[in-house]
CSV table of C-alpha atoms and ligand atoms in Angstrom, one decimal:
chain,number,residue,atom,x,y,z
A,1,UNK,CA,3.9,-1.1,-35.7
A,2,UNK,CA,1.1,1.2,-36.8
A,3,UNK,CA,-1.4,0.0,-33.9
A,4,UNK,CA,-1.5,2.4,-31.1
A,5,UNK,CA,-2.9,-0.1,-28.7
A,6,UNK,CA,0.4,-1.9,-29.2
A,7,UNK,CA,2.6,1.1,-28.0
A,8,UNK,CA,0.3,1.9,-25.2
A,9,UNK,CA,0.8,-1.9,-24.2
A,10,UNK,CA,4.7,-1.6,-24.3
A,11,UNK,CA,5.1,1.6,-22.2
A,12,UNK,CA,3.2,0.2,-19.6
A,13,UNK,CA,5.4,-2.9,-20.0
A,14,UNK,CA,8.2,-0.2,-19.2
A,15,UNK,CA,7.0,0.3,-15.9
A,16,UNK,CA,8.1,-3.4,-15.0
A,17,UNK,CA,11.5,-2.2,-15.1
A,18,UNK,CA,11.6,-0.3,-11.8
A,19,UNK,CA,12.8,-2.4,-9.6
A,20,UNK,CA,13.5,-0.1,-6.7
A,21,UNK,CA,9.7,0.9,-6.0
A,22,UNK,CA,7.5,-1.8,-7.5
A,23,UNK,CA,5.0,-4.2,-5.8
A,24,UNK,CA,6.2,-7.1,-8.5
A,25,UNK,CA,9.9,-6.5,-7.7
A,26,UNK,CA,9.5,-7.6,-3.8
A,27,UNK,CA,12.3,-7.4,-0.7
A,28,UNK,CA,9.9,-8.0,1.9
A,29,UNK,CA,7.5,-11.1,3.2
A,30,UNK,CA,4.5,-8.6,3.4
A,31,UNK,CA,5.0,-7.6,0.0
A,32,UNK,CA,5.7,-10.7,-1.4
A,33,UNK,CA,2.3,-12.3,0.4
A,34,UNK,CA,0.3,-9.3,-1.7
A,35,UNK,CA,2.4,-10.3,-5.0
A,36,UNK,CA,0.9,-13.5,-4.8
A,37,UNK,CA,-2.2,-12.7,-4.0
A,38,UNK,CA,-2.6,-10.6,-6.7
A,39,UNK,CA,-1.5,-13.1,-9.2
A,40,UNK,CA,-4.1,-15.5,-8.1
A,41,UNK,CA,-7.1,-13.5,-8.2
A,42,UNK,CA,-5.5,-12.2,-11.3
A,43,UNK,CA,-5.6,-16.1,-13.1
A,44,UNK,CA,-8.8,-16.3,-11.5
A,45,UNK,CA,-10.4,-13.0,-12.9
A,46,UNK,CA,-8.9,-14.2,-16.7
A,47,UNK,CA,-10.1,-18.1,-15.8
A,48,UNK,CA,-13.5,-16.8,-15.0
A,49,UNK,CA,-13.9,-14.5,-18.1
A,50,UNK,CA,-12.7,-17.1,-20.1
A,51,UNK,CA,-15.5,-19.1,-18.8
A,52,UNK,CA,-18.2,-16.6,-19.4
A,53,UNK,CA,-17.1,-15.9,-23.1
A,54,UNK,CA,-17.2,-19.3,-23.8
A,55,UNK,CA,-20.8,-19.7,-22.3
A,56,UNK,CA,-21.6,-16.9,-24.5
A,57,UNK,CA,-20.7,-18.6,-27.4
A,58,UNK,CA,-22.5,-21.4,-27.1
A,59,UNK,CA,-25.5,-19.4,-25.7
A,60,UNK,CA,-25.4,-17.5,-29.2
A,61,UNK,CA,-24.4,-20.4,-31.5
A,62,UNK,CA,-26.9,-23.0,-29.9
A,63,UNK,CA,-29.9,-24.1,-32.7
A,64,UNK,CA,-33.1,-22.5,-31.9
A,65,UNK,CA,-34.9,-25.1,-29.2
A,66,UNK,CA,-32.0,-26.2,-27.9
A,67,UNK,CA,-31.5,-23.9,-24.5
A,68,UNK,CA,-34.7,-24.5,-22.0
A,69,UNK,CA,-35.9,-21.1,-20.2
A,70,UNK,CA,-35.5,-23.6,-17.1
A,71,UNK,CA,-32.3,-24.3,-17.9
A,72,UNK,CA,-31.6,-20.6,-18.2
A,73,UNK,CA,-33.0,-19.6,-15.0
A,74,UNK,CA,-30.7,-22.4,-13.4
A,75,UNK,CA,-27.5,-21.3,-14.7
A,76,UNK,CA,-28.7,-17.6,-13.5
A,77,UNK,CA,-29.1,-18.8,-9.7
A,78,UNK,CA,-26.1,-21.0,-9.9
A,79,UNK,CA,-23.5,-18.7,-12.4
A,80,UNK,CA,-25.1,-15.5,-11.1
A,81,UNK,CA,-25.7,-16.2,-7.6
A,82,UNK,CA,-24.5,-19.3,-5.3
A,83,UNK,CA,-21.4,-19.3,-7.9
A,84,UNK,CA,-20.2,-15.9,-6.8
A,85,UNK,CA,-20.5,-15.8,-3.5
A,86,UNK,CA,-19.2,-19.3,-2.8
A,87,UNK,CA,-16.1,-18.0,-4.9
A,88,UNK,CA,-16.0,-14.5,-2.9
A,89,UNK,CA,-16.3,-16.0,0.8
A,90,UNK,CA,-13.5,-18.6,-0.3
A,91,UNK,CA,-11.3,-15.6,-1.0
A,92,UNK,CA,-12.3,-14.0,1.8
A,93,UNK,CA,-11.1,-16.4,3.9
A,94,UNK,CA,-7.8,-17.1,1.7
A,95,UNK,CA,-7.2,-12.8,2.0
A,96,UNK,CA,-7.7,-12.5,5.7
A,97,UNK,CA,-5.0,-14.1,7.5
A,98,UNK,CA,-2.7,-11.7,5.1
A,99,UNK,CA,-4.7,-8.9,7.2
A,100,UNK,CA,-2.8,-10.2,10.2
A,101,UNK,CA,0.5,-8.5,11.7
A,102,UNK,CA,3.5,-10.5,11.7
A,103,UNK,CA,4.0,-11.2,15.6
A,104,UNK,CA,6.1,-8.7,17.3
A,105,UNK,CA,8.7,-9.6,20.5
A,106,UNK,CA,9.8,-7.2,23.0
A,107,UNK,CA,13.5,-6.8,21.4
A,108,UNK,CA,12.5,-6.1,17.4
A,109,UNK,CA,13.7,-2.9,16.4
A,110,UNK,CA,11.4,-0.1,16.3
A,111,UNK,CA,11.6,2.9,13.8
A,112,UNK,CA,9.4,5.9,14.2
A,113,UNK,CA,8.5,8.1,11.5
A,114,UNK,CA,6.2,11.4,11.2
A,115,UNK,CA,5.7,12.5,7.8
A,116,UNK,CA,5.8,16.1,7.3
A,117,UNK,CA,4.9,18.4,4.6
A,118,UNK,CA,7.1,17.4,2.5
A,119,UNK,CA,9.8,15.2,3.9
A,120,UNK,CA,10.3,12.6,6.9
A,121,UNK,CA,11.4,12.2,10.1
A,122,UNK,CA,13.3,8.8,11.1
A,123,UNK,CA,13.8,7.8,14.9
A,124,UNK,CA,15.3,4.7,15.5
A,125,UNK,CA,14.9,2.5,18.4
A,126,UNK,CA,13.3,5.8,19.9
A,127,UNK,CA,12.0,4.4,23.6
A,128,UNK,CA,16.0,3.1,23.5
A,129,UNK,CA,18.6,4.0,26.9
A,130,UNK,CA,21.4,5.1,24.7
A,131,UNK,CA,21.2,8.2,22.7
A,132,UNK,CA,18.2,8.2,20.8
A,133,UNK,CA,19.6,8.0,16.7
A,134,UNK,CA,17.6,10.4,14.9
A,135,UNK,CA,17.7,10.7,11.0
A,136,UNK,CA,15.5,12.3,7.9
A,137,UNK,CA,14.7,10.7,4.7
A,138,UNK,CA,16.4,7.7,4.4
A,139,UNK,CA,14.9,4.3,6.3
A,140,UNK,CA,17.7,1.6,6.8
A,141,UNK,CA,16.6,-1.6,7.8
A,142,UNK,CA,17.9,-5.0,8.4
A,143,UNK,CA,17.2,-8.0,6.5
A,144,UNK,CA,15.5,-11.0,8.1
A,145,UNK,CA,14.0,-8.9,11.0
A,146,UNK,CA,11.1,-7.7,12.4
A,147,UNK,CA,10.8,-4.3,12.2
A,148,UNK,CA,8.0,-2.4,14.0
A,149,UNK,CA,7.1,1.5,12.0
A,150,UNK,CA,5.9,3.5,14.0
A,151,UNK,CA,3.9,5.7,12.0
A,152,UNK,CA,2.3,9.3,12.4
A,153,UNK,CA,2.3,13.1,11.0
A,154,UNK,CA,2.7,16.3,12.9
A,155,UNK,CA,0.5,18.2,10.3
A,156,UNK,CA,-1.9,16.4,7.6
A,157,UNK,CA,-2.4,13.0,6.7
A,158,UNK,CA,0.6,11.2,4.8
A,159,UNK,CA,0.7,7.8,3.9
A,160,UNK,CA,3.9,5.8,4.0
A,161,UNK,CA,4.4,2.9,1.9
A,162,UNK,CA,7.1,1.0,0.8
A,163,UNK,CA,5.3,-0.8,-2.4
A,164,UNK,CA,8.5,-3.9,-2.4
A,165,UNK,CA,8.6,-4.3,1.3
A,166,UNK,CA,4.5,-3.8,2.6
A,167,UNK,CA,1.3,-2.6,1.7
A,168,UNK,CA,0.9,1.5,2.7
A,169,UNK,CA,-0.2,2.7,6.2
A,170,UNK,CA,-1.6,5.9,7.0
A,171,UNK,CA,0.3,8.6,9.1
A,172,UNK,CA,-2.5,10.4,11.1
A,173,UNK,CA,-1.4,13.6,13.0
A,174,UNK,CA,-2.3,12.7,16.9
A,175,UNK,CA,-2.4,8.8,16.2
A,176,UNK,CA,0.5,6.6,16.2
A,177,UNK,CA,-0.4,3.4,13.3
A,178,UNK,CA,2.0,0.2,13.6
A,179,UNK,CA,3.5,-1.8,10.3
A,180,UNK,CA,5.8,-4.5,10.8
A,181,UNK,CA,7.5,-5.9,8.3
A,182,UNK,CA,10.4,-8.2,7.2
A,183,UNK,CA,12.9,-7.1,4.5
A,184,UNK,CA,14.0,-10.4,2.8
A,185,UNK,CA,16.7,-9.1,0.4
A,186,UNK,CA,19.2,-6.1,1.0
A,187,UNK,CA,19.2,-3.6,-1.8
A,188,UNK,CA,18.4,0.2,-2.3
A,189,UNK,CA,14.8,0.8,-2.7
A,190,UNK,CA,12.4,3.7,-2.9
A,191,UNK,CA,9.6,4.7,-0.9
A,192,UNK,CA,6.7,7.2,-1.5
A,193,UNK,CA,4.4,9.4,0.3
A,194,UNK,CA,0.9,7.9,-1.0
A,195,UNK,CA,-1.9,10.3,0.7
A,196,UNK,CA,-1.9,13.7,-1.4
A,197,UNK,CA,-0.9,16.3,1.6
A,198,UNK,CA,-0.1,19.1,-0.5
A,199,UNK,CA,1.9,21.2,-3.1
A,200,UNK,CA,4.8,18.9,-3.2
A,201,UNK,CA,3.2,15.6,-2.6
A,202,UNK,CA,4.8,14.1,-5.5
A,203,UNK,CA,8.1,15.1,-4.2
A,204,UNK,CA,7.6,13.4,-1.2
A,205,UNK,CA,10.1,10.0,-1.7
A,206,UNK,CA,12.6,8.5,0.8
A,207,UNK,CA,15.5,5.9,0.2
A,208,UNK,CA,15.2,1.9,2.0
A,209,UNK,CA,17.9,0.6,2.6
A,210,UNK,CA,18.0,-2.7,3.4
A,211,UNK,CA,21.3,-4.2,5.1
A,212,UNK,CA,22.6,-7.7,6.5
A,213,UNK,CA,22.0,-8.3,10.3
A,214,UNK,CA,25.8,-7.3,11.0
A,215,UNK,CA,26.2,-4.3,8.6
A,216,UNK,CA,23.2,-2.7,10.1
A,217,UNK,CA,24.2,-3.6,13.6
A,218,UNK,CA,27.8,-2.0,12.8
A,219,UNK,CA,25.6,1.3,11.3
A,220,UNK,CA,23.7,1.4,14.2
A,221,UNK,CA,26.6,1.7,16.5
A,222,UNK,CA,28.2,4.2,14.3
A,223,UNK,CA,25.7,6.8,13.6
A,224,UNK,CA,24.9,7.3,17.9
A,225,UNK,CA,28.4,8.8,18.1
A,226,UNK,CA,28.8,12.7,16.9
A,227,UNK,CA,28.9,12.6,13.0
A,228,UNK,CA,32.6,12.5,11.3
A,229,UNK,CA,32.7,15.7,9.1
A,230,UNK,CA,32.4,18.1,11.9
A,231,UNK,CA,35.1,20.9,11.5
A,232,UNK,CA,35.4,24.4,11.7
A,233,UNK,CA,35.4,25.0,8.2
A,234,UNK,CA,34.4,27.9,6.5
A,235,UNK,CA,30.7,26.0,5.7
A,236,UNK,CA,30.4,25.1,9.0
A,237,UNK,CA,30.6,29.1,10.1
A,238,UNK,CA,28.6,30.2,7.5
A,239,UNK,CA,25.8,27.4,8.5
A,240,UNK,CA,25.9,28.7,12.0
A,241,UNK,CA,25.8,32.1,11.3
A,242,UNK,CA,22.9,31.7,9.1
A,243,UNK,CA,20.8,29.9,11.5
A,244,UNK,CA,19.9,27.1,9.9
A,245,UNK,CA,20.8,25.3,13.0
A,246,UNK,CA,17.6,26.5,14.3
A,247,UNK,CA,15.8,23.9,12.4
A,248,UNK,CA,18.5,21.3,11.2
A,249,UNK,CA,20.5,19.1,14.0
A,250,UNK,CA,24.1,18.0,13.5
A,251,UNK,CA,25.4,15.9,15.6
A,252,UNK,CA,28.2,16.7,17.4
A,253,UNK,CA,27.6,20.3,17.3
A,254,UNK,CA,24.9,22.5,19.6
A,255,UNK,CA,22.5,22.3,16.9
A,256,UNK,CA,19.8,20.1,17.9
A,257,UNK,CA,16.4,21.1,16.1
A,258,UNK,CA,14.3,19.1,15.0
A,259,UNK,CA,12.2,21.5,12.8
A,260,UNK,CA,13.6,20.3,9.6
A,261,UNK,CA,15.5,16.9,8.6
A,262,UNK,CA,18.4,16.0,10.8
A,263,UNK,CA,21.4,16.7,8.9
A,264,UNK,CA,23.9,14.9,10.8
A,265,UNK,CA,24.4,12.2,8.1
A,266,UNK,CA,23.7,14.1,4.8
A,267,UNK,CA,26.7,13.1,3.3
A,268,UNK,CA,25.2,9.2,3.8
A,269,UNK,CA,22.0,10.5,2.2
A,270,UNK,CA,21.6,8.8,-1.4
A,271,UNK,CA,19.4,11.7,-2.5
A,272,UNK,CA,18.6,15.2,-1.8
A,273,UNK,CA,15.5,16.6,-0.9
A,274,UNK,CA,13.5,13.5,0.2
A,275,UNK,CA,14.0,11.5,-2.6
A,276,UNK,CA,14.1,13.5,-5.7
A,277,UNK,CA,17.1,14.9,-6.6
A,278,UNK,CA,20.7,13.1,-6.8
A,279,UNK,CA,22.8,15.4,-4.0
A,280,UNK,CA,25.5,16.5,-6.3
A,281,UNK,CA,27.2,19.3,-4.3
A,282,UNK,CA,25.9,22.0,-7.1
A,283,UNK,CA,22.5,20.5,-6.5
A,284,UNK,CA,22.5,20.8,-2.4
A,285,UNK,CA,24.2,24.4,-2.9
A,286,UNK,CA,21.1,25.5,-5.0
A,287,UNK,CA,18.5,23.6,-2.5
A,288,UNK,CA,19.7,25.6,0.2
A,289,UNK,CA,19.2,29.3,-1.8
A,290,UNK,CA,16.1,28.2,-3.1
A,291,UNK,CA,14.4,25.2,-1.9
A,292,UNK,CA,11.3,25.8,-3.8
A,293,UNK,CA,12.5,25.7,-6.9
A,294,UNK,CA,13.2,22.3,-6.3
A,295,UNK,CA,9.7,21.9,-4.7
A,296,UNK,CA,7.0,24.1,-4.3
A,297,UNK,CA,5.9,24.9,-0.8
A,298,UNK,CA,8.9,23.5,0.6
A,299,UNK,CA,9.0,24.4,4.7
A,300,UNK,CA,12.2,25.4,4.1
A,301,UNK,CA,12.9,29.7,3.5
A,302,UNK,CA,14.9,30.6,0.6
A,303,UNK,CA,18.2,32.1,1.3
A,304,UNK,CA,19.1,34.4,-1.5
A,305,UNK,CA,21.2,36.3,0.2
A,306,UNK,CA,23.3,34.0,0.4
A,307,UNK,CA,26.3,33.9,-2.3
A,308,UNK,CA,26.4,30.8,-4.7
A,309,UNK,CA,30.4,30.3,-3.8
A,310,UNK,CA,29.4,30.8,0.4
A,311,UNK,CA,25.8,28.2,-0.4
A,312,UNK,CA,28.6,26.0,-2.3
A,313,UNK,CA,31.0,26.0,1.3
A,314,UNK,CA,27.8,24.9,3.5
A,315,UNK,CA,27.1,22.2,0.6
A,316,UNK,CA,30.8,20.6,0.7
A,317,UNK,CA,30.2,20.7,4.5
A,318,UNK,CA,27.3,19.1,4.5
A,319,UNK,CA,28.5,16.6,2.4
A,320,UNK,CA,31.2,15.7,4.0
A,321,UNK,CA,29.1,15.0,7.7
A,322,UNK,CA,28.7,10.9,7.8
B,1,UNK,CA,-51.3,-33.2,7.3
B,2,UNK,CA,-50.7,-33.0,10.9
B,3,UNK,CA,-50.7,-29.8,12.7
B,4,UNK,CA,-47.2,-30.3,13.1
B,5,UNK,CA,-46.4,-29.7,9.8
B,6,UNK,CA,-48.7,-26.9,9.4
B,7,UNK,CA,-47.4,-24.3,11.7
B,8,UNK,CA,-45.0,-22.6,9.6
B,9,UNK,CA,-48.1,-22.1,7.1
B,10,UNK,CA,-50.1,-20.2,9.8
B,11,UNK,CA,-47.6,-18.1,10.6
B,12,UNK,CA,-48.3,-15.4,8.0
B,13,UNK,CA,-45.8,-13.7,5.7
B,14,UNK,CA,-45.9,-9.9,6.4
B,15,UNK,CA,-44.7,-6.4,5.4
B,16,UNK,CA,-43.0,-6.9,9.5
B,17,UNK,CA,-41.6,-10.1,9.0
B,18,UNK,CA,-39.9,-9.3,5.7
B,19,UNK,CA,-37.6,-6.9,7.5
B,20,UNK,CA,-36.8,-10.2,9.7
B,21,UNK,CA,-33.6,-11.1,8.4
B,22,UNK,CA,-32.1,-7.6,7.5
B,23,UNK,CA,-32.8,-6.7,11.2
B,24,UNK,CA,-31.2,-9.9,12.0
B,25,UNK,CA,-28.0,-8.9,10.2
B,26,UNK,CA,-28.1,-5.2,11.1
B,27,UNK,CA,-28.2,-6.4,14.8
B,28,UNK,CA,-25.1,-8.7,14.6
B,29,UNK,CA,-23.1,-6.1,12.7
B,30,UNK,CA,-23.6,-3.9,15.5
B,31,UNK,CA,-22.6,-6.8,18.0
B,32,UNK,CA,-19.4,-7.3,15.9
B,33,UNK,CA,-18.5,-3.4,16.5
B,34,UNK,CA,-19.9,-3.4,20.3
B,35,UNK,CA,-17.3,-7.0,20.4
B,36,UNK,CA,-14.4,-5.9,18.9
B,37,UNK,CA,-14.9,-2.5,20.8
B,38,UNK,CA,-15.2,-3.9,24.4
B,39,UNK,CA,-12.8,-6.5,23.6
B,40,UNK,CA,-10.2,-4.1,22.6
B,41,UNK,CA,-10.9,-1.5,25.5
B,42,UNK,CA,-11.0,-3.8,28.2
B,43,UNK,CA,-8.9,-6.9,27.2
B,44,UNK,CA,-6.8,-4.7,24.5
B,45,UNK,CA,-7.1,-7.6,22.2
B,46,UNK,CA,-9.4,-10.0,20.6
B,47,UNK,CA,-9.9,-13.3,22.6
B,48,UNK,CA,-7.8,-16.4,21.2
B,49,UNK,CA,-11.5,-18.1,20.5
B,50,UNK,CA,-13.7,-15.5,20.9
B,51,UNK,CA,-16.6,-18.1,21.6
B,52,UNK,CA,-19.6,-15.3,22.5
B,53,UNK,CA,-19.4,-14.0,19.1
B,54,UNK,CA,-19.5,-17.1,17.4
B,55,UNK,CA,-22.6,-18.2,19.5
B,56,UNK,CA,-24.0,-14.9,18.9
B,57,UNK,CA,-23.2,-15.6,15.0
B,58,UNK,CA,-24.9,-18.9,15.1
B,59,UNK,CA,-27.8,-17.5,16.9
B,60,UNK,CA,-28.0,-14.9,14.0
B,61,UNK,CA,-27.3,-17.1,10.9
B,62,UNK,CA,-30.3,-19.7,12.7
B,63,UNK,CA,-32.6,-17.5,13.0
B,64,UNK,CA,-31.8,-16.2,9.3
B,65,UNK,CA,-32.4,-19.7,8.1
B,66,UNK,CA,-35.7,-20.4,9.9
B,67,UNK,CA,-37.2,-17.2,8.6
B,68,UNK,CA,-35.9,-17.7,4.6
B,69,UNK,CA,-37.4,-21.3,5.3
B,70,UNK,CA,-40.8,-20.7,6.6
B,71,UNK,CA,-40.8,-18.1,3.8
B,72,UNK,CA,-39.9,-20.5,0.9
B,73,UNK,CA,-43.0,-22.7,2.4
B,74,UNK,CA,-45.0,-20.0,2.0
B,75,UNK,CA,-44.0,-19.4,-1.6
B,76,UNK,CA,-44.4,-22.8,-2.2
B,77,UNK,CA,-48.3,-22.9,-1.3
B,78,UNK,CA,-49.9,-25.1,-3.7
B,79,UNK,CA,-52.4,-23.2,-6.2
B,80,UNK,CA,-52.8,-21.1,-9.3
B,81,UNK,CA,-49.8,-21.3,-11.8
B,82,UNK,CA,-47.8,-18.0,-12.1
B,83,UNK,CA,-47.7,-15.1,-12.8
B,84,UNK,CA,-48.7,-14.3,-9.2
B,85,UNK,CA,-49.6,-10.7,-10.0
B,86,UNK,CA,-53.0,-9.8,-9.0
B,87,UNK,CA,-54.1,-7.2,-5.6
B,88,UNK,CA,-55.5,-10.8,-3.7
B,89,UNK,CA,-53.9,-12.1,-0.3
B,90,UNK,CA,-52.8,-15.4,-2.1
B,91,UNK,CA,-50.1,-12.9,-4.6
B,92,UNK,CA,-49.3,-11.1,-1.9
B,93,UNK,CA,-48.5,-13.3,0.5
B,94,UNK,CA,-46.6,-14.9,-2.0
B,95,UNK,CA,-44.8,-11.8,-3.1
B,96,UNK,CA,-43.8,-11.1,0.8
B,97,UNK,CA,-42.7,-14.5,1.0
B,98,UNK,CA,-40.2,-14.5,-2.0
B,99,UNK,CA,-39.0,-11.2,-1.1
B,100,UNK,CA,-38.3,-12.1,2.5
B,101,UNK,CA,-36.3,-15.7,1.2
B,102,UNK,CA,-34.1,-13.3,-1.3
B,103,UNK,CA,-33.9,-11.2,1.8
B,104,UNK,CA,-32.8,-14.1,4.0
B,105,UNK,CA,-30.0,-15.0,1.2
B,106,UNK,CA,-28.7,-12.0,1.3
B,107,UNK,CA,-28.6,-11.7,5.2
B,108,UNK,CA,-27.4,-15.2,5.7
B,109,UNK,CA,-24.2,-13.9,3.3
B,110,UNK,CA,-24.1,-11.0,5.6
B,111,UNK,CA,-24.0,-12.1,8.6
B,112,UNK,CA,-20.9,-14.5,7.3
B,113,UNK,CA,-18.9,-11.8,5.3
B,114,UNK,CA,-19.3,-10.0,8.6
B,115,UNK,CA,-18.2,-12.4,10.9
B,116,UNK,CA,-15.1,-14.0,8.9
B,117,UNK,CA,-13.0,-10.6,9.7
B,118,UNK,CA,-13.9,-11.1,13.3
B,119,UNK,CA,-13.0,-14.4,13.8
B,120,UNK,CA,-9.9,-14.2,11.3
B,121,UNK,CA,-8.2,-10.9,12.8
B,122,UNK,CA,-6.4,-11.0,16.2
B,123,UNK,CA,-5.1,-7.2,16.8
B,124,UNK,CA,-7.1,-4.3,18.0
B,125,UNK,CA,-5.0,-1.1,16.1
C,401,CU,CU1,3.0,13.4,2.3
């Protein structure tokens, strides 16, 4: 295979294998409505170059007399003109009911989230009686509901977007945007930050998870009550005398902060870091002395005063809160 | 010909009537802001059938289509073949008149592409 064009053709065919965050590999009715959408305008777009290359060819092979300037002039207003925008009102009016939220009723599950340079805070059911159940960084939801995101940003723009469940919403600090959505399939899935808001934009992922009615119902229920994992260990002494309880919340414990992500299930948490780092203990002890490495600008300080044995004691406690 | 017939050819083609239909469409845009505006402020969403701006749409795409016709009349005034080209009234007026039918077209389209979201969309956020 000596033609370049060929590679370039098959790493992009790579790309299809994602099939966590991927707006061809769909979990969601919003997504899969986009899906096909896009693959209709797509057949469309080939149909109708397919069309014009053949005119061309006869336009270039015809014998000399053949083509009238009349004739011309009429394919011009008809091709050029009434053609076109017949075609783009028709898809017009085939594209906007997709534009239209799927209805909402007074019990659907609600899920706030605030983006935040450069990770994410979760609040489920948050106008709710019982306890409110806060979480960072992970979004569960359940299949064949309606879920209502609540969307917004405490500092710059962020845009949240799930690319297999929905199209992306902005989060506007001061403004609260709405996406509802229906997962249709449970699964792991990825989510992104898709507004550049600074250093570590790119590092700016969450986990979906999205679970059956029951299993989420059952999750729900469990995560209001204090996380399991709270001890006296030696972590959870050297967490509290480091302070970082004055941003992190536990659940269970006094800490209830809300500066940084809520740690109260981080042993739960698929990944570390919002999204880009698999939260192998050695991995979480080295976040903790120095976030930045990880990613730069993290809101997080560094700690490296603190020993990598006593950073490796608040990992193991961390990971053992669910 | 009766006089009937004739009015549309008295009615002269102008440098002010060319911006006819592009006023036309300029005005409804702004009604389809000042409409979804009110309606969301006051109502806090857009009405089931929101019948005032369709009439108000029908009004606009009307008068569109009187203007771009009285205009292809006037392009269509019988005389000297083409090209129209020369500094008398005759070229000019056809010029204008051409000009304000493209113009029409393009407003007519407007008016519609501006409407369809309107009519289509139900939510105010
Ligand atoms: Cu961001």
């Amino acid at each position: 295979m000596r033609n370049p064009w060929l590679w370039a053709l098959l790493v992009a065919g790579l790309t299809a294998c994602n099939a966590e965050q991927s707006t061809l590999h769909v979990f969601g009715a919003e997504a899969r409505a986009v899906r096909q959408m896009a693959l209709v305008l797509t057949i469309g777009a080939v149909l109708i170059v397919a069309i014009m290359v053949a005119l061309y060819v006869r336009a270039v092979r015809a014998p000399e007399g053949r083509l009238s300037h009349d004739g011309g002039m009429r394919m011009v207003l008809w091709l050029g003109a009434i053609g076109p925008t017949l075609i783009l009102t028709a898809l017009l009016i085939y594209a906007l009911p997709a534009m239209r939220p799927r209805a909402t009723a007074p019990g659907d599950l609600t899920i706030r989230v605030e983006g935040e340079q450069f990770w994410w805070r979760v609040a489920y059911d948050p106008a709710s009686d019982l306890s409110p159940l806060s979480s960072a960084n992970e979004v569960r939801i359940p299949v064949g509901r309606t879920v209502i995101f609540e969307l917004t940003a405490r500092d710059v723009i962020h845009s949240f977007w799930i690319p297999g469940l929905a199209g992306k919403m902005d989060m506007i600090p001061g403004r609260t945007n709405r996406l509802v959505v229906q997962a249709e399939k449970a699964g792991r899935y990825r989510g992104v930050c898709a507004e550049f808001c600074g250093l570590s934009h790119a590092l700016m992922a969450f986990d979906v998870v999205a679970m059956d009615g029951a299993d989420f119902d059952a999750w729900m229920a469990r995560s209001r009550a204090a996380s399991t994992g709270v001890t006296a260990s030696r972590g959870a002494r050297l967490f509290d005398a480091h302070g970082c309880g004055g941003c992190h919340a536990i659940r269970g414990t006094p800490h209830d902060a809300d500066i940084g992500p809520d740690l109260s299930r981080f042993g739960e948490r698929p990944t570390l870091g919002a999204g880009i780092l698999p939260p192998t203990p050695a991995n979480v002890a080295a976040f903790i002395r120095f976030p930045q490495d990880a990613k730069p600008g993290a809101r997080m300080p560094a700690y490296p005063q603190i020993s990598v044995a006593d950073a490796r004691a608040i990992a193991d406690y961390l990971k053992g809160l669910k | 010909m009766t006089d009937r017939g004739k009015w549309h050819e008295r009615l002269k083609v102008t440098l002010w009537t060319l911006i006819v239909p592009p006023a036309i469409w300029a005005g409804h845009f702004l009604m389809a802001y000042l409409w979804a505006a009110i309606s969301c402020a006051k109502v806090g969403a857009f009405a089931t059938f929101p019948t005032l701006f369709v009439v108000g749409t029908i009004i606009a795409l009307t008068l569109i289509a009187l203007s771009g016709w009285i205009a292809w009349k006037q392009t269509h005034r019988p005389g000297d073949s083409a090209p129209h080209q020369d500094s008398t009234d005759i070229d000019r007026l056809r010029f204008l008149a051409k000009s304000t039918l493209l113009l029409a077209g393009l407003s007519f389209v407007g008016v519609i592409f501006t409407a369809l979201p309107v009519v289509f969309l139900r939510n105010c956020l």
